[in-house]
Short mmCIF file of C-alpha atoms in Angstrom, two decimals:
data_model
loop_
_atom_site.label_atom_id
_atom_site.label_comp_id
_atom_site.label_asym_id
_atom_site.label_seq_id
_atom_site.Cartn_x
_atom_site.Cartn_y
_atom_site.Cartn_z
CA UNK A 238 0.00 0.00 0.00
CA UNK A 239 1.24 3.48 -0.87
CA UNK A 240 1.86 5.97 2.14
CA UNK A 241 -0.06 9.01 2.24
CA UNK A 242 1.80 11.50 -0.15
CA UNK A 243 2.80 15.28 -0.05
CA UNK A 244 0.50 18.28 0.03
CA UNK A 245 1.74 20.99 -1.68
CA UNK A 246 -0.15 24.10 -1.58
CA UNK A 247 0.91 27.14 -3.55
CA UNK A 248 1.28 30.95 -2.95
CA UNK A 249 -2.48 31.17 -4.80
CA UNK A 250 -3.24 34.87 -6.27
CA UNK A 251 -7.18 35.52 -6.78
CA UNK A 252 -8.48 36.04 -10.65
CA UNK A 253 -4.88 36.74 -11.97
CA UNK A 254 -3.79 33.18 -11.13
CA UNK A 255 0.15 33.86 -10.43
CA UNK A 256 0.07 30.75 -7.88
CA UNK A 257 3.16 29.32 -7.41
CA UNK A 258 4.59 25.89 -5.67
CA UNK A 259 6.63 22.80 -6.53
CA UNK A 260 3.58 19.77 -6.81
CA UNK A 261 2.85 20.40 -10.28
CA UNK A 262 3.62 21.21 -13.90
CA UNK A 263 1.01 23.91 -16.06
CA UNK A 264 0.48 23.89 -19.39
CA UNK A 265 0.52 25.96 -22.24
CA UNK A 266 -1.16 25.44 -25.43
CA UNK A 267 2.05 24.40 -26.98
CA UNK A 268 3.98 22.62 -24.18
CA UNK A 269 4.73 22.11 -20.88
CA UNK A 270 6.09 24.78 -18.80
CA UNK A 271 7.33 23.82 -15.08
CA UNK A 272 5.80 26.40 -12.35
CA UNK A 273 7.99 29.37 -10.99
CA UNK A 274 10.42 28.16 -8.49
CA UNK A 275 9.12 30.32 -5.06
CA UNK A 276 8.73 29.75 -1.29
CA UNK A 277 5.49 26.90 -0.96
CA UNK A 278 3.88 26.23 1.82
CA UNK A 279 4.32 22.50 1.98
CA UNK A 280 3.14 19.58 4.50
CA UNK A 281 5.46 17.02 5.21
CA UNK A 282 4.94 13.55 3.95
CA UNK A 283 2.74 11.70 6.37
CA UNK A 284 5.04 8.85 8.55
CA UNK A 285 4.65 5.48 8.14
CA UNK A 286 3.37 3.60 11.11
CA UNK A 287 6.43 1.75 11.81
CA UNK A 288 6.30 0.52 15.79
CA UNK A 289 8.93 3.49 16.90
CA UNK A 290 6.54 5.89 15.98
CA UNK A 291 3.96 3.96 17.42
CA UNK A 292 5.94 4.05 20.51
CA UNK A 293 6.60 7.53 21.09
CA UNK A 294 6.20 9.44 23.98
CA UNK A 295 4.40 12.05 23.65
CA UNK A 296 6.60 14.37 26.13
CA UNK A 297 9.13 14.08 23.29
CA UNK A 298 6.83 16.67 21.11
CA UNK A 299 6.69 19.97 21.89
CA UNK A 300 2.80 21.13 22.24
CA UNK A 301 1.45 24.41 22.25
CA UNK A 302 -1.38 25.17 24.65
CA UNK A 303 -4.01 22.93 22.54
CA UNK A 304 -7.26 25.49 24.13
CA UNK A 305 -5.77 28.52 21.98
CA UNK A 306 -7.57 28.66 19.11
CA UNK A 307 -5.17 27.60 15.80
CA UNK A 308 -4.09 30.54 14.02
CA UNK A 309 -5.41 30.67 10.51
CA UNK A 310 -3.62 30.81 7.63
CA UNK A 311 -4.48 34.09 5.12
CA UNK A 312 -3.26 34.64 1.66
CA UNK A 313 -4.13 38.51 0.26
CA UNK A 314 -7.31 38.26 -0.34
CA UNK A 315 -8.47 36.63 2.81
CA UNK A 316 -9.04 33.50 4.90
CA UNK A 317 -9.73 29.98 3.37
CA UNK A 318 -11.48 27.25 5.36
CA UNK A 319 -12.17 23.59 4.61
CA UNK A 320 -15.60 22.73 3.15
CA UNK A 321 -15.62 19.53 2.41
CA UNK A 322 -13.33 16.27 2.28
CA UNK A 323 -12.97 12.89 0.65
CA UNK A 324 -9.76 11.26 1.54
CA UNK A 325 -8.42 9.04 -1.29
CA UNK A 326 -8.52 5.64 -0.28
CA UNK A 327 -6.87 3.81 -3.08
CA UNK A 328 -6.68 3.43 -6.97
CA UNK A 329 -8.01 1.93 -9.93
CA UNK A 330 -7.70 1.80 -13.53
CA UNK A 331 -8.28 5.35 -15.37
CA UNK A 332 -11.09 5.93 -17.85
CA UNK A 333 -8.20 7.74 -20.12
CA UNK A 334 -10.24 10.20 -22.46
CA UNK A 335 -13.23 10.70 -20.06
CA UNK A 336 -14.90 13.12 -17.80
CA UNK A 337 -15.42 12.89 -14.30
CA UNK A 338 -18.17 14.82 -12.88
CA UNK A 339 -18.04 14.90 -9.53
CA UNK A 340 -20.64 15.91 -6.93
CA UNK A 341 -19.77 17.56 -3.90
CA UNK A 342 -21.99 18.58 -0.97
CA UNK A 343 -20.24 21.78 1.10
CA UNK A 344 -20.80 22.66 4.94
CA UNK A 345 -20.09 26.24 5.22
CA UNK A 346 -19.89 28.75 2.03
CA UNK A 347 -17.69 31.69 1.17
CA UNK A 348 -16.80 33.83 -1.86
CA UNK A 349 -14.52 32.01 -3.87
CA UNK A 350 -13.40 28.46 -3.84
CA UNK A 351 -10.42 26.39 -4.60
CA UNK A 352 -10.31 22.64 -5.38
CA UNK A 353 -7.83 19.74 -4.06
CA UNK A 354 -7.08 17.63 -6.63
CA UNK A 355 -5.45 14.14 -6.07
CA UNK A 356 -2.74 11.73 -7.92
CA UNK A 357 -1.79 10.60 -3.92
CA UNK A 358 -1.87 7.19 -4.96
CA UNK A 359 -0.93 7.09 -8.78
CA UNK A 360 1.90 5.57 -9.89
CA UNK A 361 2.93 8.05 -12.72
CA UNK A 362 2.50 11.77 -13.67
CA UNK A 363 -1.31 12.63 -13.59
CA UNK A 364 -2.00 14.75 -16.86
CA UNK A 365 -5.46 16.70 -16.56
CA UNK A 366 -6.33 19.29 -19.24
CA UNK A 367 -9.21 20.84 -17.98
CA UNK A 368 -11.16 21.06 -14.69
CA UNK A 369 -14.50 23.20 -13.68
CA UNK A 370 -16.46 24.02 -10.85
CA UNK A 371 -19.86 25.15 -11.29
CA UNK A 372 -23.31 24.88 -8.62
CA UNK A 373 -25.00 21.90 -9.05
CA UNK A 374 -28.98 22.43 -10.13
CA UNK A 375 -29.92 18.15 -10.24
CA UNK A 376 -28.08 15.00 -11.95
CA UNK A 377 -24.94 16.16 -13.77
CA UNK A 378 -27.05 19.45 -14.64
CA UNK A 379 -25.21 22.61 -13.61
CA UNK A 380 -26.77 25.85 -12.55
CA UNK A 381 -26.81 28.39 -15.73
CA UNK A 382 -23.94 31.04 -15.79
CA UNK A 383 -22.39 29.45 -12.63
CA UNK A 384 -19.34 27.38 -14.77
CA UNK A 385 -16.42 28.79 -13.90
CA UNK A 386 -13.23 27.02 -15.21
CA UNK A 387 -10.21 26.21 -12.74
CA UNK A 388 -6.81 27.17 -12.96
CA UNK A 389 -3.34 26.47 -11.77
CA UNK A 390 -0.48 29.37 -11.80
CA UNK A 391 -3.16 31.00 -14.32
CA UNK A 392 -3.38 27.99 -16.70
CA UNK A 393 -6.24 25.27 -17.44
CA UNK A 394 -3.76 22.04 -17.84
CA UNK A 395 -1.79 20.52 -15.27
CA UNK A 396 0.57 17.95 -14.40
CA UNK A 397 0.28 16.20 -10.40
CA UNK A 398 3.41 13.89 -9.82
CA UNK A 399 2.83 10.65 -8.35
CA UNK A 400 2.27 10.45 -4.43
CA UNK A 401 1.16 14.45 -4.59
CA UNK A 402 -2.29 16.37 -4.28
CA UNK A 403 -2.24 19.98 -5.39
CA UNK A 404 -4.75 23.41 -4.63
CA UNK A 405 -5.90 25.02 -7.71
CA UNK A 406 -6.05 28.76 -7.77
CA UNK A 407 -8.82 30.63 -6.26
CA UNK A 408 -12.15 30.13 -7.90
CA UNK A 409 -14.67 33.51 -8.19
CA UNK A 410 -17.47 31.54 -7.45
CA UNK A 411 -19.73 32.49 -4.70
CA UNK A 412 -20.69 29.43 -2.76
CA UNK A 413 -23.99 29.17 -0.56
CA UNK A 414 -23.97 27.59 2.77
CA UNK A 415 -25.06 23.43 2.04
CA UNK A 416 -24.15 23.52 -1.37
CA UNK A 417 -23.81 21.22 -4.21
CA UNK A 418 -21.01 21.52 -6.44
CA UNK A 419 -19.98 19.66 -9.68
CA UNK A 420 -16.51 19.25 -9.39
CA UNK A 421 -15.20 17.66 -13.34
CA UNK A 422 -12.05 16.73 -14.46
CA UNK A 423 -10.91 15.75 -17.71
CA UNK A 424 -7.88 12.77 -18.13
CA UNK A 425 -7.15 13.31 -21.87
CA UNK A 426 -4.52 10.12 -22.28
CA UNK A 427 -3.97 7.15 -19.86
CA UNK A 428 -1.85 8.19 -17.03
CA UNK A 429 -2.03 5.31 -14.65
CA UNK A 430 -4.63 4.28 -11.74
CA UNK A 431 -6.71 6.81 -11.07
CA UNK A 432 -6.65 7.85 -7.06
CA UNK A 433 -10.13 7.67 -5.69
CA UNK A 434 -12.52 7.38 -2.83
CA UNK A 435 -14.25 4.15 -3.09
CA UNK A 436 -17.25 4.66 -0.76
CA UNK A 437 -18.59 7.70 -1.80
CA UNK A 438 -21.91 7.81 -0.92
CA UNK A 439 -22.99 9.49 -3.94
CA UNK A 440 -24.41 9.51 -6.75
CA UNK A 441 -21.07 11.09 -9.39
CA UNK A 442 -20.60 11.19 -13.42
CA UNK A 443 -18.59 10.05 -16.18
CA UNK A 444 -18.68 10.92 -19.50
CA UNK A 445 -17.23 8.53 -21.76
CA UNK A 446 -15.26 10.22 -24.46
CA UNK A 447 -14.23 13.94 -24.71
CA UNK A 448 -13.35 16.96 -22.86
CA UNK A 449 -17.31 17.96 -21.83
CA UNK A 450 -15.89 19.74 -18.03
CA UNK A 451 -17.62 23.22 -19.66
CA UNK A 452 -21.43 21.55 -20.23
CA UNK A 453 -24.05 22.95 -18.28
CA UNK A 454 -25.99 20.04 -19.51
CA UNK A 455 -25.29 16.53 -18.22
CA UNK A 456 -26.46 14.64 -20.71
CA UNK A 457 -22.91 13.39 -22.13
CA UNK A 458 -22.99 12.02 -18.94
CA UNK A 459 -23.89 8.56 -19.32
CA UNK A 460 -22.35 6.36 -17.09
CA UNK A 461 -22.73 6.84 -12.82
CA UNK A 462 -20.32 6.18 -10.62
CA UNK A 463 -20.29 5.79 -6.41
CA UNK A 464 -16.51 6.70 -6.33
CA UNK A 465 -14.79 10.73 -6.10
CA UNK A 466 -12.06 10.51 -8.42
CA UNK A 467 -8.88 12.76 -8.57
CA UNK A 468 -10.99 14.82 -6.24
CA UNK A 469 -10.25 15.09 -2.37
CA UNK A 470 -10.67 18.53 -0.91
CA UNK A 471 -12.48 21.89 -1.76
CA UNK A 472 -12.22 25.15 0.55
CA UNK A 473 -13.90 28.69 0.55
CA UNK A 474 -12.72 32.11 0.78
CA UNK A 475 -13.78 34.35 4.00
CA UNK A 476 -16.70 31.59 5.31
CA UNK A 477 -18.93 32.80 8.22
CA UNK A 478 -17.10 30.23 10.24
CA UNK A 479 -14.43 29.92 13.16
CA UNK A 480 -12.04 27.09 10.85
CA UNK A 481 -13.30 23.61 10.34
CA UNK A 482 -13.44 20.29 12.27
CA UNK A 483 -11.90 17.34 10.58
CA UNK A 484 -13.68 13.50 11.55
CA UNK A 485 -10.86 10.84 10.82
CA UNK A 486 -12.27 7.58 11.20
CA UNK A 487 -13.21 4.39 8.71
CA UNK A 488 -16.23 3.09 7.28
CA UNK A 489 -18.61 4.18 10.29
CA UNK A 490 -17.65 7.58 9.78
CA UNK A 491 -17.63 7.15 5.70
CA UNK A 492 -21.06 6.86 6.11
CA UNK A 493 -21.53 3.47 4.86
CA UNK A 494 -25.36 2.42 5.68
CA UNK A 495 -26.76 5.55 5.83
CA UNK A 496 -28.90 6.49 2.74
CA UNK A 497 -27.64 6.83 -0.58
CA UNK A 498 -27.38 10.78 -2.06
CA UNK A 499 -29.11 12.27 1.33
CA UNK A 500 -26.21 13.52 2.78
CA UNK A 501 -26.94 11.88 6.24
CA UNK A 502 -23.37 10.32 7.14
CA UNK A 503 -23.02 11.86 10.99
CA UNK A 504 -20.20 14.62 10.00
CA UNK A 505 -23.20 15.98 7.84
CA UNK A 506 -25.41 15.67 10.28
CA UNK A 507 -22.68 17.79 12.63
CA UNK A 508 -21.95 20.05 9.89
CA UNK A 509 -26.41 20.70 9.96
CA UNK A 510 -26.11 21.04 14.14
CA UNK A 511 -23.05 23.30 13.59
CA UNK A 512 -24.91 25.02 10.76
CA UNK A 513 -27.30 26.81 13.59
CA UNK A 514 -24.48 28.55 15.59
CA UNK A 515 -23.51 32.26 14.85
CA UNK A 516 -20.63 31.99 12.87
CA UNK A 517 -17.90 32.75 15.87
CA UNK A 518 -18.47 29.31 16.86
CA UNK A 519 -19.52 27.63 13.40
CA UNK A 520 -17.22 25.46 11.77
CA UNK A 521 -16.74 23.60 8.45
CA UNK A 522 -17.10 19.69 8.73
CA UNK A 523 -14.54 17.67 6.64
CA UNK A 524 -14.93 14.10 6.30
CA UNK A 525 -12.04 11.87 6.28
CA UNK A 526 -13.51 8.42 6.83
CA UNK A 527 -12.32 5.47 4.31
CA UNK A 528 -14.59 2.57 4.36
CA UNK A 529 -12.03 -0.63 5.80
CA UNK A 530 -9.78 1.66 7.05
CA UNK A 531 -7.23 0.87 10.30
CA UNK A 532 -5.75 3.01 12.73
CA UNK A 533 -2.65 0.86 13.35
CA UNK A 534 -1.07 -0.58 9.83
CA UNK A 535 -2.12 0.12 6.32
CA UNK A 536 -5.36 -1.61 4.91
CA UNK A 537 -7.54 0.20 2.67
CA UNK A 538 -5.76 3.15 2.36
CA UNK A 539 -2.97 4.26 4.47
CA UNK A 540 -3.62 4.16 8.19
CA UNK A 541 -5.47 6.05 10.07
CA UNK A 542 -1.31 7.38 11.61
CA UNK A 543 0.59 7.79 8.32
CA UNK A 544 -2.70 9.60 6.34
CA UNK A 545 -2.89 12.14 9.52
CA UNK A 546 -1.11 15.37 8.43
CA UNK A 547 -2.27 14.77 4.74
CA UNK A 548 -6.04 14.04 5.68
CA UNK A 549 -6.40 16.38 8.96
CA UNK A 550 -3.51 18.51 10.20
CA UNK A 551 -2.84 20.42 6.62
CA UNK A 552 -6.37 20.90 5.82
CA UNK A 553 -7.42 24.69 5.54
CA UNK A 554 -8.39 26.19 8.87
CA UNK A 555 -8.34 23.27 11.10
CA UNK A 556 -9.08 23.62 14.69
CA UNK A 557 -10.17 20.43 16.27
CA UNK A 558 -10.04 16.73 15.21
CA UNK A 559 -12.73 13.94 15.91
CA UNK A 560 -11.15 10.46 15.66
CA UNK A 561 -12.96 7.60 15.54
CA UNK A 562 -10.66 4.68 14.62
CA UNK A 563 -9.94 1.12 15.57
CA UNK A 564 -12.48 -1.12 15.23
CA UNK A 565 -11.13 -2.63 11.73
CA UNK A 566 -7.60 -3.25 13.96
CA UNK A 567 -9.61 -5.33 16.23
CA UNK A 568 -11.86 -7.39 14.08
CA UNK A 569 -9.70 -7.04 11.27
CA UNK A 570 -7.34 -10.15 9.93
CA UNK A 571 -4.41 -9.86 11.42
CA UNK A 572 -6.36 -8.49 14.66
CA UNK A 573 -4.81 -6.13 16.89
CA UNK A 574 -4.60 -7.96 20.34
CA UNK A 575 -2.62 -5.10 22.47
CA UNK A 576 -4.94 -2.56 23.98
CA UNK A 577 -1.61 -0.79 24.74
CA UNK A 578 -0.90 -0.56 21.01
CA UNK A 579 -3.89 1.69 20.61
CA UNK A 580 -2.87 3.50 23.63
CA UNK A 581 0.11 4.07 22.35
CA UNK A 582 -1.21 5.82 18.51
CA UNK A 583 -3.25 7.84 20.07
CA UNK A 584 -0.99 9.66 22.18
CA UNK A 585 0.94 9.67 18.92
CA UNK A 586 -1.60 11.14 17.14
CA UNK A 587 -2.59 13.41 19.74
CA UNK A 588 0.78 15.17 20.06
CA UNK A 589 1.17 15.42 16.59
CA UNK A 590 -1.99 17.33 16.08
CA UNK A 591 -0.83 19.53 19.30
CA UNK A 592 1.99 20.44 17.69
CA UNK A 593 -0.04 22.63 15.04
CA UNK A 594 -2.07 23.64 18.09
CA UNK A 595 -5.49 21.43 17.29
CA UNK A 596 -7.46 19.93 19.69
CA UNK A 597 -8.25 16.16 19.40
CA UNK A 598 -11.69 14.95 20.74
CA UNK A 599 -11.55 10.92 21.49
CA UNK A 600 -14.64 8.83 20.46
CA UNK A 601 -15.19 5.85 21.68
CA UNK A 602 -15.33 2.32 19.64
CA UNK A 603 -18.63 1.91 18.63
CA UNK A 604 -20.25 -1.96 19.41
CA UNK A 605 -20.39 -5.11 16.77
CA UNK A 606 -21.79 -7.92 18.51
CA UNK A 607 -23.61 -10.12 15.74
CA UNK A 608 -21.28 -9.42 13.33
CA UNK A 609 -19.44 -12.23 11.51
CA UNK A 610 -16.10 -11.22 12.78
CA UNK A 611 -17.45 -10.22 16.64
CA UNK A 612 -15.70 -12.64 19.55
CA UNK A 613 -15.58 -12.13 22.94
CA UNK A 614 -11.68 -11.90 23.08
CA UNK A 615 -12.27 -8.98 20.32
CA UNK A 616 -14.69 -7.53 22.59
CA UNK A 617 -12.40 -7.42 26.01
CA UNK A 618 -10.24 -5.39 23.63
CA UNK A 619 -12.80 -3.15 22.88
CA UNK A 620 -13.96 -2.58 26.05
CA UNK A 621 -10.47 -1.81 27.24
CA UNK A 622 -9.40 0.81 24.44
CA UNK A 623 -12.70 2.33 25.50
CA UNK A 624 -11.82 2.45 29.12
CA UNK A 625 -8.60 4.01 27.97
CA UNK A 626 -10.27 6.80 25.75
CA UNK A 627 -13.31 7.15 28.75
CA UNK A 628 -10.33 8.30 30.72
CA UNK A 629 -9.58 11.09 29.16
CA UNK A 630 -5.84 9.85 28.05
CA UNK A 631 -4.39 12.84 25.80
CA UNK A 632 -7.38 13.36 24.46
CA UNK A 633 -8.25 17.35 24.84
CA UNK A 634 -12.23 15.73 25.23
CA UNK A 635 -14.11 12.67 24.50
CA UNK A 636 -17.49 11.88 23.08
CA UNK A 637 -19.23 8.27 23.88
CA UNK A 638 -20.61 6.92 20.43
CA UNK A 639 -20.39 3.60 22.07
CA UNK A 640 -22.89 4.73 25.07
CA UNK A 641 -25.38 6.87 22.19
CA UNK A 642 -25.70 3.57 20.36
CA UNK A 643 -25.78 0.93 21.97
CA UNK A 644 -28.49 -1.76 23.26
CA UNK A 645 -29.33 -1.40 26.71
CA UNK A 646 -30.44 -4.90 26.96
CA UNK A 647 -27.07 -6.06 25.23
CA UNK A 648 -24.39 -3.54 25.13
CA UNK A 649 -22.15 -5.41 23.14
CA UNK A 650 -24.75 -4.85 20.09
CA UNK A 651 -25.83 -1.93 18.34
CA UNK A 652 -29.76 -0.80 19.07
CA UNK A 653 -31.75 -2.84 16.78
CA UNK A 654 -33.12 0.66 15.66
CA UNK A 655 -30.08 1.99 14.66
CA UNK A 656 -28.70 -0.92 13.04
CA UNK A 657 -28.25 -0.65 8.81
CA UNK A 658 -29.06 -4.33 8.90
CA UNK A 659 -25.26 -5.54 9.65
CA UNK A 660 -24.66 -5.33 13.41
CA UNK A 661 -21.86 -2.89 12.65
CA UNK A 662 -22.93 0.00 10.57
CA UNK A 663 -25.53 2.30 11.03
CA UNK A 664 -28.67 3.66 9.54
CA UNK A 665 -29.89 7.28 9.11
CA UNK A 666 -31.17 7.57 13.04
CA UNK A 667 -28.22 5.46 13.93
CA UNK A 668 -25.86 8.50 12.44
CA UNK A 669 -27.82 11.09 13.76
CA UNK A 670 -27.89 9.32 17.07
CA UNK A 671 -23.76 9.82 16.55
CA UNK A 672 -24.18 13.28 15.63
CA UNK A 673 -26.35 14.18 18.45
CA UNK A 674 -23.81 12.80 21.32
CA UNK A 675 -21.72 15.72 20.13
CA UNK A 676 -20.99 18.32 22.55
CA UNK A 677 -20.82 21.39 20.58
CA UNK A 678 -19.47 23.28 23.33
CA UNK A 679 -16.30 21.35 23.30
CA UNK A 680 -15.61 22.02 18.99
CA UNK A 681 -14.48 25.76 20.29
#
């Protein structure tokens, strides 16, 4: 499995386009052109999970006082925040010649936007010759007059290097609070596995054949996908919000049994509680669940530890983190055994995130009895990480999905009303049940 890559995000300049950075190549019409050799403002390549880092003590990390809020980030024109999230979770043969169309539900609005595009996991030099934004009006249909065409360093065409995601250049798009956007990228030749997000949720588009980013109209969009591809970030200019709150977790938080196109996975449901707050205390709501997913050691995608800066700590305007991981190490094949292992990645994680002064809220390990892979030795280890995490640990708070959702009458099984059908995942009530446990006070 390939480790989570570099983010590089550029110097960006609104409507002019002079952004500048190291992840990619622009285009001309006539040829290739690298970009301007400047100062970037680069996160580090995520760290492997290897056992010393696993290990670490968390004294050994010097942490800022994690209750001062995070000091945001401004370019010129003003302050970006994250919107929305889809962290790539592997990849799969491209579609070369086709359109992706991809649809992409916002928490908080602002005046411009700028996309995060994604060759993280590719394998060679991702070549994309045109990308759009536009508001979504139904299907693949775009609002009239609201296409806007994306650049990068003032150009349409660009070039991502393996392992790397880049930020396009500001977007003059005004974007409503709750928003659908069509996010579309054109992959003119064949330039490897496509980097994607499996378990999208969603209802996205493909056109077969031909650069159609620019239609309004959807109807050259024949074929549906339930995958983001290339796509894994988008952020707005000067939001009515505080920053954004990033929910790193696996399937459960992926949304995977909750209803297909509604938008109900529990960070939406957050991002709608969060939605009622004056904006001093609102906050974007990115999602960085992958469905399968593993705290400890790389599964589907890279673990929940070497994906952290890439997925959470270098998003736009983060403040707090919600982490929900785990459950895949325990019932998983091989099976995390050591409660102390878990222990021991969360203070990990914890101090990293402390280091770029954001506050981590622990969630407890949500139940699985009646699952295929549920014993009772998995469920002593269980019980114990959620001890740990009850406890406080490094955590700066906690929030007990495992008390909202759980049986009474059995506690090592979901309620049967919350339950997608599975005994692990759960169903629209079953994520709002999640969302509700939520103490908004402690976000900030």
């Amino acid at each position: 499995m390939v480790g989570a890559g570099r983010v590089v995000v550029g110097l960006l300049v609104l409507g002019l386009g002079a952004a500048v950075g190291t992840a990619g190549t622009v285009e001309t019409a006539g040829a290739a052109t690298p970009e301007a050799s400047a100062p970037t403002a680069s996160a580090p390549r995520a760290a492997a999970p290897q056992a010393a880092a696993l290990k670490a003590d968390a004294s050994e990390v010097s942490a800022p006082d994690a209750s001062a809020p995070k000091a945001r980030a401004r370019d010129p024109f003003g302050t970006w925040t994250g919107t929305w999230e889809a962290a790539p979770s592997g990849a799969v043969p491209a579609h070369p010649g086709a359109s992706f169309r991809n649809v992409v539900h916002v928490s908080v609005g602002g005046g411009a936007a700028r996309v995060r595009l994604t060759n993280r996991l590719g394998t060679a030099p991702l070549r994309l010759d045109a990308v759009t934004v536009a508001l979504r009006e139904s299907g693949a249909d775009a609002v009239p007059g609201s296409m806007r065409a994306v650049t990068f360093a003032g150009v349409t065409a660009v070039t991502i290097p393996a392992g790397e995601d880049l930020v396009s250049d500001p977007v003059p798009l005004a974007v409503p609070d709750g928003a659908d956007l069509l996010v579309t990228v054109h992959t003119p030749g064949d330039s490897g596995p496509a980097t994607y997000h499996r378990a999208a949720g969603q209802t996205n588009y493909r056109a077969p054949q031909g650069n159609r980013t620019a239609d309004e109209d959807g109807a050259a969009y024949t074929a549906t996908t339930t995958s983001w591809y290339y796509v894994t970030g988008v952020d707005v200019l000067d939001a009515q919000a505080a920053g954004s709150v990033v929910a790193l977790g696996d399937s459960l938080t992926d949304g995977n049994g909750s209803t297909l196109d509604a938008n109900h996975r529990w960070p939406d449901r957050l991002a709608d509680r969060l939605a009622t707050l004056p904006s001093y205390r609102r906050l974007g709501v990115l999602n960085a669940g992958i469905s399968g997913n593993r705290l400890l050691r790389d599964d589907v995608g890279p673990s929940g530890l070497s994906r952290l800066d890439a997925d959470a700590l270098s998003r736009s305007g983060v403040r707090v983190l919600i982490v929900l991981e785990g459950i895949n190490d325990i019932k998983g094949t091989p099976n995390a055994t050591d409660p102390g292992a878990f222990e021991d990645a969360y203070r990990t994680l914890v101090a990293r995130a402390h280091a770029r002064g954001i506050r981590v809220i622990g969630a407890t390990l949500t139940p699985y009895g009646g699952a295929g892979a549920f014993t009772a030795a998995r469920e002593a280890v269980r019980q114990k990480v959620n001890t740990f995490i009850r406890g406080g640990g490094p955590f700066d708070g906690i929030v007990d999905f495992d008390a909202a959702v759980r049986d009474p009458a059995q506690p090592q099984r979901i309620l049967p009303d919350y339950d997608s059908g599975d005994h692990l995942h759960f169903n629209d009530a079953g994520m709002r049940a999640l969302a509700e446990a939520v103490d908004l006070t402690a976000l900030g």
